[in-house]
PDB file of C-alpha atoms in Angstrom:
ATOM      1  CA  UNK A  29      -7.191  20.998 -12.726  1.00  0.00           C
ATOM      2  CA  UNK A  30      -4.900  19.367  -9.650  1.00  0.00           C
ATOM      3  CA  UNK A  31      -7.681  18.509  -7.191  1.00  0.00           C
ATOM      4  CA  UNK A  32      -4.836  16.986  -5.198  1.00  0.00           C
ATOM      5  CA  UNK A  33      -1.779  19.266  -4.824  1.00  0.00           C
ATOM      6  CA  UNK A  34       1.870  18.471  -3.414  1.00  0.00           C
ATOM      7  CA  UNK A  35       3.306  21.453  -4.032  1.00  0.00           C
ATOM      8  CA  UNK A  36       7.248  20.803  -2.924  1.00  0.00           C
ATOM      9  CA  UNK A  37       8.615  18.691  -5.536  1.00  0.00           C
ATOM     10  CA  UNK A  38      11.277  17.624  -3.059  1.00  0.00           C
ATOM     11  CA  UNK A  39      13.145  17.341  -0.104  1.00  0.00           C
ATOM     12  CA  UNK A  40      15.809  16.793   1.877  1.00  0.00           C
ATOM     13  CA  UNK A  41      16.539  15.953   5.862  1.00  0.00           C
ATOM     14  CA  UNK A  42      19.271  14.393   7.588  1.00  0.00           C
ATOM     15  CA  UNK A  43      18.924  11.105   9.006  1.00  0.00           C
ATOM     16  CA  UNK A  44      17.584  11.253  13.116  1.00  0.00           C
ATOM     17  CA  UNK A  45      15.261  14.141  12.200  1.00  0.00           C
ATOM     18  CA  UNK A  46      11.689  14.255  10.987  1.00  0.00           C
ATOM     19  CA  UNK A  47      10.626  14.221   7.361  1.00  0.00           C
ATOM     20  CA  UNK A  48       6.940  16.273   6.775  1.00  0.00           C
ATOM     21  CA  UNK A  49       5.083  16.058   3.581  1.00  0.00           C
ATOM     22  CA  UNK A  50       2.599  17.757   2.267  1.00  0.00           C
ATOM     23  CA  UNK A  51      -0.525  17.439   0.765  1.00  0.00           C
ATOM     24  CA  UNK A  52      -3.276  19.391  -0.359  1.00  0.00           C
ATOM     25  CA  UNK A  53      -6.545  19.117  -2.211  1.00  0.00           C
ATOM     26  CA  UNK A  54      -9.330  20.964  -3.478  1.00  0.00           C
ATOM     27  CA  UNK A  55     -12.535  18.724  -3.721  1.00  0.00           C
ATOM     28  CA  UNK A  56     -14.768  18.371  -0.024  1.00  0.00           C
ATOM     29  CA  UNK A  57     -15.700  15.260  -1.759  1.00  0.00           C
ATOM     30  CA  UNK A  58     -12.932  13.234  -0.401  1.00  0.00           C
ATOM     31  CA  UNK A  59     -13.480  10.825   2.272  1.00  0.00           C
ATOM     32  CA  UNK A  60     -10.427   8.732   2.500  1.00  0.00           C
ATOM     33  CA  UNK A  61      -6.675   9.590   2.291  1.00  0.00           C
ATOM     34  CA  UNK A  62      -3.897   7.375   1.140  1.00  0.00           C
ATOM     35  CA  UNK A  63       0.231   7.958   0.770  1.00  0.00           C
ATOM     36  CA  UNK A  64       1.980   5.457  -1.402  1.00  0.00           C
ATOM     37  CA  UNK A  65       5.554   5.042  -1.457  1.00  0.00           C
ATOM     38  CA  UNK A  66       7.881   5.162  -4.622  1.00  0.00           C
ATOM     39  CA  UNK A  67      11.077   3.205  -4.933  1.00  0.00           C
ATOM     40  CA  UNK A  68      12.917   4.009  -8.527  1.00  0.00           C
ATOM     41  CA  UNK A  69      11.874   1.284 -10.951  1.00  0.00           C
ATOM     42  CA  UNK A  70       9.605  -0.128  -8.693  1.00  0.00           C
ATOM     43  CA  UNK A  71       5.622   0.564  -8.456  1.00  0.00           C
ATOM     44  CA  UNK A  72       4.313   2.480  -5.794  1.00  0.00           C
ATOM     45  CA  UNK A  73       3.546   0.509  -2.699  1.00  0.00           C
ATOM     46  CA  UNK A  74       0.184   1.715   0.056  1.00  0.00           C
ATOM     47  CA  UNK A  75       2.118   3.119   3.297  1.00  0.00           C
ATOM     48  CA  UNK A  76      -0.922   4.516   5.672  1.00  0.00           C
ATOM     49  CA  UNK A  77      -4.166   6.149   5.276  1.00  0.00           C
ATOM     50  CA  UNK A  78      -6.375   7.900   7.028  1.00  0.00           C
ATOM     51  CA  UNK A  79     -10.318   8.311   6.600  1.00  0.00           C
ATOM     52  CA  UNK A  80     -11.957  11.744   6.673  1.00  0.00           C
ATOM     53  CA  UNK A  81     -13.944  10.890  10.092  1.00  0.00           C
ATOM     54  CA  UNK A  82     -10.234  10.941  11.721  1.00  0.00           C
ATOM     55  CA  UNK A  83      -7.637  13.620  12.021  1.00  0.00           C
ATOM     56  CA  UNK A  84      -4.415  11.824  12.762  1.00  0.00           C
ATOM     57  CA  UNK A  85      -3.414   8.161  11.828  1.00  0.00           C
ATOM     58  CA  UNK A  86       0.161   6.761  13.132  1.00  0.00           C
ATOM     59  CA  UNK A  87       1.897   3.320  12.319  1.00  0.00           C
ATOM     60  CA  UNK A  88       4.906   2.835  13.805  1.00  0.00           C
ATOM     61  CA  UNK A  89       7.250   5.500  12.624  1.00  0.00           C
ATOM     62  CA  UNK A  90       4.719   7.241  10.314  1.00  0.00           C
ATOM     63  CA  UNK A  91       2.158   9.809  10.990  1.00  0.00           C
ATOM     64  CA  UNK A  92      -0.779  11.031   9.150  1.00  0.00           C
ATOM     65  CA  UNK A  93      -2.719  14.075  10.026  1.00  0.00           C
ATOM     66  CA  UNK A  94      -5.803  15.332   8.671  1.00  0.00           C
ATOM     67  CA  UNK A  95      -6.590  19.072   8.623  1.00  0.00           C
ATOM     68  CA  UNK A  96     -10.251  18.930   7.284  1.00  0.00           C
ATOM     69  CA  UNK A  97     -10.592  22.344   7.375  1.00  0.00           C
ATOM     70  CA  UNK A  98      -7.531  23.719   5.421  1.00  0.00           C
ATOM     71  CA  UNK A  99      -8.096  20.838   3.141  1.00  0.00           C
ATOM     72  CA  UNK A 100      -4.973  19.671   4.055  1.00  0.00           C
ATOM     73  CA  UNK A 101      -2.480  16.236   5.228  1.00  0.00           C
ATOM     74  CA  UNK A 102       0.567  15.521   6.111  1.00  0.00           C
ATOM     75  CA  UNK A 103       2.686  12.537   6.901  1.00  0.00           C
ATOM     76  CA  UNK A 104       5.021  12.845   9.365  1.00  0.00           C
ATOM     77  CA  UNK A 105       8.602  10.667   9.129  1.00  0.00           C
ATOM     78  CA  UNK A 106      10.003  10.353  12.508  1.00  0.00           C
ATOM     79  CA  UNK A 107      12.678   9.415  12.989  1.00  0.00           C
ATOM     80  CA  UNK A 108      14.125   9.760   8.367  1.00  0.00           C
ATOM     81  CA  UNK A 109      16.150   6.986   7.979  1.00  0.00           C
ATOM     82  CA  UNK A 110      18.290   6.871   4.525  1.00  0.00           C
ATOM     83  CA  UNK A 111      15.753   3.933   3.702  1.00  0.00           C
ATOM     84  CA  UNK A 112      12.958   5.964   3.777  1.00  0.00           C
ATOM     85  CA  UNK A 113      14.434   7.737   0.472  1.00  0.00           C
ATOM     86  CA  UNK A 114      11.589   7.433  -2.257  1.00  0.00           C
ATOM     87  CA  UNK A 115       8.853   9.446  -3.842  1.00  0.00           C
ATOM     88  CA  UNK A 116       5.648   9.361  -1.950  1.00  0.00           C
ATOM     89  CA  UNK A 117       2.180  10.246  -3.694  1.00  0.00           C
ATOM     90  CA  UNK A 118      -0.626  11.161  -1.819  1.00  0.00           C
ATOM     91  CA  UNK A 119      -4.115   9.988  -2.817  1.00  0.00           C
ATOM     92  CA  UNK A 120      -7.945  11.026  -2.130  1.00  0.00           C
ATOM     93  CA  UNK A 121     -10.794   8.683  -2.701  1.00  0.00           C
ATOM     94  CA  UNK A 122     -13.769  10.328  -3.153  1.00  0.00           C
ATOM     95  CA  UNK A 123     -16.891   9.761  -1.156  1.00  0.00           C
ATOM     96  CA  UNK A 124     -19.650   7.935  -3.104  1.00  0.00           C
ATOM     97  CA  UNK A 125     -16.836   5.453  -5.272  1.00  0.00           C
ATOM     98  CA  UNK A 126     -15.557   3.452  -1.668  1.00  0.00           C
ATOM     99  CA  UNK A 127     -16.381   0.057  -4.368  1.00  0.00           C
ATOM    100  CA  UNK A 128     -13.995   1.239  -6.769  1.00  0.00           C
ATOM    101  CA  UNK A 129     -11.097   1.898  -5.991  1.00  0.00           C
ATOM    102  CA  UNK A 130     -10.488   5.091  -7.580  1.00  0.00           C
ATOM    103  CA  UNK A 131      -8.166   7.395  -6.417  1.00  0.00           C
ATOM    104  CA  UNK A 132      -6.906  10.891  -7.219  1.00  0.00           C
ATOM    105  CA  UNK A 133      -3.031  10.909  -6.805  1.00  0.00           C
ATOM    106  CA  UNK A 134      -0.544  13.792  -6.523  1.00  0.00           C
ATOM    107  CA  UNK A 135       2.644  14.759  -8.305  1.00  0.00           C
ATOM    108  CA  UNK A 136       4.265  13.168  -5.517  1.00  0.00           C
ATOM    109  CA  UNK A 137       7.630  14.655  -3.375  1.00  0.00           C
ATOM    110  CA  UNK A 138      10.692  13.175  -3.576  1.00  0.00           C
ATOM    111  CA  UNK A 139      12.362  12.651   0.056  1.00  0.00           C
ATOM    112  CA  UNK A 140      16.035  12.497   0.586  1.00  0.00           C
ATOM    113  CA  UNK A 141      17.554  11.435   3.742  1.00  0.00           C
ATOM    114  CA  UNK A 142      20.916  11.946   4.181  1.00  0.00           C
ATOM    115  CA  UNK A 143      23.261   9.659   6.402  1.00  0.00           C
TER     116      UNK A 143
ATOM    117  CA  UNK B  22       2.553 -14.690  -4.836  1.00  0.00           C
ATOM    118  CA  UNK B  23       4.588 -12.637  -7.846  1.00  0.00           C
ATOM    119  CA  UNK B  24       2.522  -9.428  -7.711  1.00  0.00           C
ATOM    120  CA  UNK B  25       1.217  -7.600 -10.571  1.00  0.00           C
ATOM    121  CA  UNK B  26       3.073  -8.516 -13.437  1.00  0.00           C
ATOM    122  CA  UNK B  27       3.902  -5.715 -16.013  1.00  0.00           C
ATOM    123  CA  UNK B  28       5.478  -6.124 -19.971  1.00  0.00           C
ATOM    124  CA  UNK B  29       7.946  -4.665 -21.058  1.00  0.00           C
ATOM    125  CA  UNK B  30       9.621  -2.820 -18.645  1.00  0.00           C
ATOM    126  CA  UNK B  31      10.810  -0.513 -21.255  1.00  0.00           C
ATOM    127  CA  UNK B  32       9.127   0.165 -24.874  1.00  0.00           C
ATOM    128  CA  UNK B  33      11.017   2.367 -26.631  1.00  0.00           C
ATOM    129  CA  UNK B  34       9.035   3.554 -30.317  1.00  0.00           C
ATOM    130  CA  UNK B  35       8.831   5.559 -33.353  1.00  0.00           C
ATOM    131  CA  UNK B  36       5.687   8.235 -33.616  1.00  0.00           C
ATOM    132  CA  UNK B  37       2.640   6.768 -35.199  1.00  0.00           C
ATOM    133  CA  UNK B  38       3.768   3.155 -34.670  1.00  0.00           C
ATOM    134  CA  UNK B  39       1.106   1.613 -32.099  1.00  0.00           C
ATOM    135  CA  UNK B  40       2.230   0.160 -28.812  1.00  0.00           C
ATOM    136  CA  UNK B  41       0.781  -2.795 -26.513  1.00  0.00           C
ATOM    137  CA  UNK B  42       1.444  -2.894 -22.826  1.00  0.00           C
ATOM    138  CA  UNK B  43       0.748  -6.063 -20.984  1.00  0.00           C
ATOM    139  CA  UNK B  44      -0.331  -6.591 -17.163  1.00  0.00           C
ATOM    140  CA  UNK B  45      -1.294  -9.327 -15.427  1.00  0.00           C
ATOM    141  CA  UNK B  46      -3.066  -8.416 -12.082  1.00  0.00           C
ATOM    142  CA  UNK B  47      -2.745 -10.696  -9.051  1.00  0.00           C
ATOM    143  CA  UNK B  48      -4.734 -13.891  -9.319  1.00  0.00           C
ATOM    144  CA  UNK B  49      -8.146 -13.164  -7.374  1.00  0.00           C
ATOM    145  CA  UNK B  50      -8.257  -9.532  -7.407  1.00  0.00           C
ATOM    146  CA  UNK B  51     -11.330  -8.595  -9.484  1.00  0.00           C
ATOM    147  CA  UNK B  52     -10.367  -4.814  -9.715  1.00  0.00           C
ATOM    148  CA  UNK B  53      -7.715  -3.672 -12.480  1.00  0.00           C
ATOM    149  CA  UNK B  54      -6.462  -0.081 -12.830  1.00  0.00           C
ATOM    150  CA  UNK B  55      -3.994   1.973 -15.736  1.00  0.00           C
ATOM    151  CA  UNK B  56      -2.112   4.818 -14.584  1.00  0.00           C
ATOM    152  CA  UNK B  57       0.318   7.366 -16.231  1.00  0.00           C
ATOM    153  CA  UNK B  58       2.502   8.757 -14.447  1.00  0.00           C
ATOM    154  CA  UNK B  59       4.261  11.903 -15.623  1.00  0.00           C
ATOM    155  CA  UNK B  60       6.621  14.700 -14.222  1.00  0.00           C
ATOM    156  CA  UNK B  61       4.003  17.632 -14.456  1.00  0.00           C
ATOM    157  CA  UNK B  62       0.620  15.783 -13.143  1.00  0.00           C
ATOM    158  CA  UNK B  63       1.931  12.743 -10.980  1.00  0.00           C
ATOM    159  CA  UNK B  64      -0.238   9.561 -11.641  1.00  0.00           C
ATOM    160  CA  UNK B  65      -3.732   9.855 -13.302  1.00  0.00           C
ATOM    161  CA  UNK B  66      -5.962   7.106 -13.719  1.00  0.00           C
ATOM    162  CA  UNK B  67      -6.682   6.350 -17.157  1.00  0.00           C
ATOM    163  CA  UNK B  68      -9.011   3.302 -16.885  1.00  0.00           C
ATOM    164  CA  UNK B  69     -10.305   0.665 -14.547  1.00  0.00           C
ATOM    165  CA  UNK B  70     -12.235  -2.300 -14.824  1.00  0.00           C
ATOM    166  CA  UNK B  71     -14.248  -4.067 -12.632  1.00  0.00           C
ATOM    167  CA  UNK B  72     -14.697  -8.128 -13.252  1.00  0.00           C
ATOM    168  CA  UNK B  73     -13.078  -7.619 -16.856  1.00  0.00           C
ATOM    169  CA  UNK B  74     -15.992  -4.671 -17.377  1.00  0.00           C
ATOM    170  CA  UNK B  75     -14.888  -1.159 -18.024  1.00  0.00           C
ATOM    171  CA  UNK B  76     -16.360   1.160 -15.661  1.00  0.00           C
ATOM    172  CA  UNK B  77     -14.425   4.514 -15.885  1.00  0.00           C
ATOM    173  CA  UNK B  78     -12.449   5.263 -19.166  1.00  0.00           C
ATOM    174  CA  UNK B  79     -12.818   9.274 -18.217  1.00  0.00           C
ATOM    175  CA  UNK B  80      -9.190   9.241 -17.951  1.00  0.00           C
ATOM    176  CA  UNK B  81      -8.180   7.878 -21.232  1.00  0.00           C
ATOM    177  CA  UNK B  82      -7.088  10.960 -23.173  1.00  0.00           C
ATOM    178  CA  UNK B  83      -7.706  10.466 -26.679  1.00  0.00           C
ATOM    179  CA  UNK B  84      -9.214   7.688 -28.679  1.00  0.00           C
ATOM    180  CA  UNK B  85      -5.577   6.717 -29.167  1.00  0.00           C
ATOM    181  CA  UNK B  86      -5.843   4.796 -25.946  1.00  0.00           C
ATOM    182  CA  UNK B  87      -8.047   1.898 -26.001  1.00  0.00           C
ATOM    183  CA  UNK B  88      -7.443  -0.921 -22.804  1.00  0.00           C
ATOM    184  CA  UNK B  89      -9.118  -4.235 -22.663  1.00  0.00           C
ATOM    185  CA  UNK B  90      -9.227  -6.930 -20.298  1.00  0.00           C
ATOM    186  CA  UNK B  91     -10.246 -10.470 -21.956  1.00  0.00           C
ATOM    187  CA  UNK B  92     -10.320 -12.338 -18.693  1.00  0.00           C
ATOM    188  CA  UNK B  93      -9.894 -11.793 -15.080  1.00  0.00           C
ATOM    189  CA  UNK B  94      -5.738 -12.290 -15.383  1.00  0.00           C
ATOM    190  CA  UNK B  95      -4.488 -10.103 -18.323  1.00  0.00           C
ATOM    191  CA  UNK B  96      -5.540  -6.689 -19.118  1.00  0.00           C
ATOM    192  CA  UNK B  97      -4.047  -4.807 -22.649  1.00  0.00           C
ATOM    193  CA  UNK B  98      -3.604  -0.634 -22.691  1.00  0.00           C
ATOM    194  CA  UNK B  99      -2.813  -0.415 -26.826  1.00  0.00           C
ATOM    195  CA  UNK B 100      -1.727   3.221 -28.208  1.00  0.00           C
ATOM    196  CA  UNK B 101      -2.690   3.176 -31.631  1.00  0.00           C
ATOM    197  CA  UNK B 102      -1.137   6.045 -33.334  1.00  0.00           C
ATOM    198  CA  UNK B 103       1.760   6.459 -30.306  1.00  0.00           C
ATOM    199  CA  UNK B 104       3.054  10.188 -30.394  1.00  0.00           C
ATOM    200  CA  UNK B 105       5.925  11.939 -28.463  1.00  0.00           C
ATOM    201  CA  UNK B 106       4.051  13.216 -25.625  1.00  0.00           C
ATOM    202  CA  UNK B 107       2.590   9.920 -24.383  1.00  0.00           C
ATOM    203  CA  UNK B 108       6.163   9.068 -23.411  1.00  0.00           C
ATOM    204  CA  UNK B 109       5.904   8.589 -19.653  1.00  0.00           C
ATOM    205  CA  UNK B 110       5.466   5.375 -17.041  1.00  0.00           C
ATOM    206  CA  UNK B 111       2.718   3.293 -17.413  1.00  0.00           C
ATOM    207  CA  UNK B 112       1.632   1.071 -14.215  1.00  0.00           C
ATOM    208  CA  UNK B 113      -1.025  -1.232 -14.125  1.00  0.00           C
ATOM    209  CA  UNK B 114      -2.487  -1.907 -10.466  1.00  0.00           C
ATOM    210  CA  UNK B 115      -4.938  -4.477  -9.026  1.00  0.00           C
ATOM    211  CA  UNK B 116      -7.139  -4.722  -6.051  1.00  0.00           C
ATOM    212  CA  UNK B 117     -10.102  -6.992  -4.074  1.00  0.00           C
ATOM    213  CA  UNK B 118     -13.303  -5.415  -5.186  1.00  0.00           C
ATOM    214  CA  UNK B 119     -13.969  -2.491  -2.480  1.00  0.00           C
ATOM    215  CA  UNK B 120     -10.464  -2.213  -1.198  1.00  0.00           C
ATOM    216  CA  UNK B 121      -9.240   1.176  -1.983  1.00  0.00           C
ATOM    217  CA  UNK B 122      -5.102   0.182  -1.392  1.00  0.00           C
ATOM    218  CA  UNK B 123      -4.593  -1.458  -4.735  1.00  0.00           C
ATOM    219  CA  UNK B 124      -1.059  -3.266  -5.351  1.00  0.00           C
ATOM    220  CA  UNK B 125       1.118  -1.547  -8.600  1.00  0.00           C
ATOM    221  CA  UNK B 126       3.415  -3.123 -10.920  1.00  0.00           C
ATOM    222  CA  UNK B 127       6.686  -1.618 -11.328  1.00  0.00           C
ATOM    223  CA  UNK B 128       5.212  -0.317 -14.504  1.00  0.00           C
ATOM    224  CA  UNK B 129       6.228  -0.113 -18.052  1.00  0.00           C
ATOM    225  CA  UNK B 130       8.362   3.251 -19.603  1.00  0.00           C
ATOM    226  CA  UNK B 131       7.331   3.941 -22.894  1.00  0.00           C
ATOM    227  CA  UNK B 132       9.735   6.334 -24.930  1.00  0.00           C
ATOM    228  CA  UNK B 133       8.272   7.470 -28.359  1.00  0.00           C
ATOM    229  CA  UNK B 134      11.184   9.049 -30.463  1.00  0.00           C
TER     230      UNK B 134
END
């Protein structure tokens, strides 16, 4: 069982406009939200986070928001530039293992920007 | 500082022939984690140690998969019959004890023909 779901495989803006992806996950557990960042052939690399107690998280031109609730985040790419191309995970801590490290990741979404 | 250091790159095998990947995590970080990643379930943490101690092997799916970390820079994930389906990426992350945003490797693809 996927307790955290990205359920578009991919997608595709044009450059200027804003990229949304999203996340979802099943487990009230969670405390702490993280999206990585996926270059091909490359490791993914930590991007922004966002912890439970908080519903929105920016840096620079990346947005997190946190919809407790629905049990549901997005980030928020504004403005897509054609560098911003990559597959970005999400990932849920759970509350209780904050000393370990251990996350829950996604499928992860592949982003396109076009020029 | 070279970041998490990951061999090979690619590891391409016949079934039931056992397989070794390599990491070495970034000197200080006391935290070491083993992730697949696949096309159907994303990454999933197979094992992580904490100060070269195991402390969560829930992931590891079979007793094919055995990981070991000898000393606080290299860390070993060893498939021991290998079979088709574990054909997927394999990165190896590291963090500071109680940091959550660990640092990846770029991760070793393992074909088994």
């Amino acid at each position: 069982d996927q307790q955290v779901k990205q359920n578009s495989p991919s997608l595709s803006v044009q450059e200027g406009r804003i990229s949304i992806l999203n996340c979802d996950y099943t487990n009230s557990m969670f405390d702490y939200f993280l999206w990585y960042k996926k270059y091909p052939a490359e490791g993914p690399t930590f991007l922004i986070s966002i912890s439970s107690i908080k519903d929105k998280n920016e840096d620079g031109r990346f947005t997190v928001f946190l919809n407790k609730s629905a049990k549901h985040l997005s980030l928020h790419i504004v403005p897509s530039q054609p560098g911003d191309s990559a597959v970005y995970f999400c990932a849920a801590r759970r509350r209780g293992s904050s000393n370990t490290g251990k996350l829950i990741f996604g499928q992860g979404t592949t982003l396109q920007v076009k020029p | 500082d070279a970041g998490v250091i990951q061999s090979p790159r690619h590891e391409v095998t016949e079934m039931g022939q056992e397989v070794t990947l390599r990491c070495k995590p970034i000197s200080g970080h006391n935290s070491l984690f083993w992730y697949r990643q696949t096309m159907m379930r994303g990454l999933e943490l197979l094992i992580y140690f904490n100060n070269n101690v195991p402390i969560d092997d829930s992931g590891m799916p079979e007793d094919r998969f055995s990981a070991k970390m000898p000393n606080a820079s290299f860390s070993t994930l060893k498939i021991q019959p290998s079979e088709p389906r574990d054909s997927a990426v394999y990165f190896c992350a590291s963090s500071f004890w109680g940091v959550t945003e660990a640092f990846f490797g770029q991760g070793t693809r393992l074909t088994v023909v």
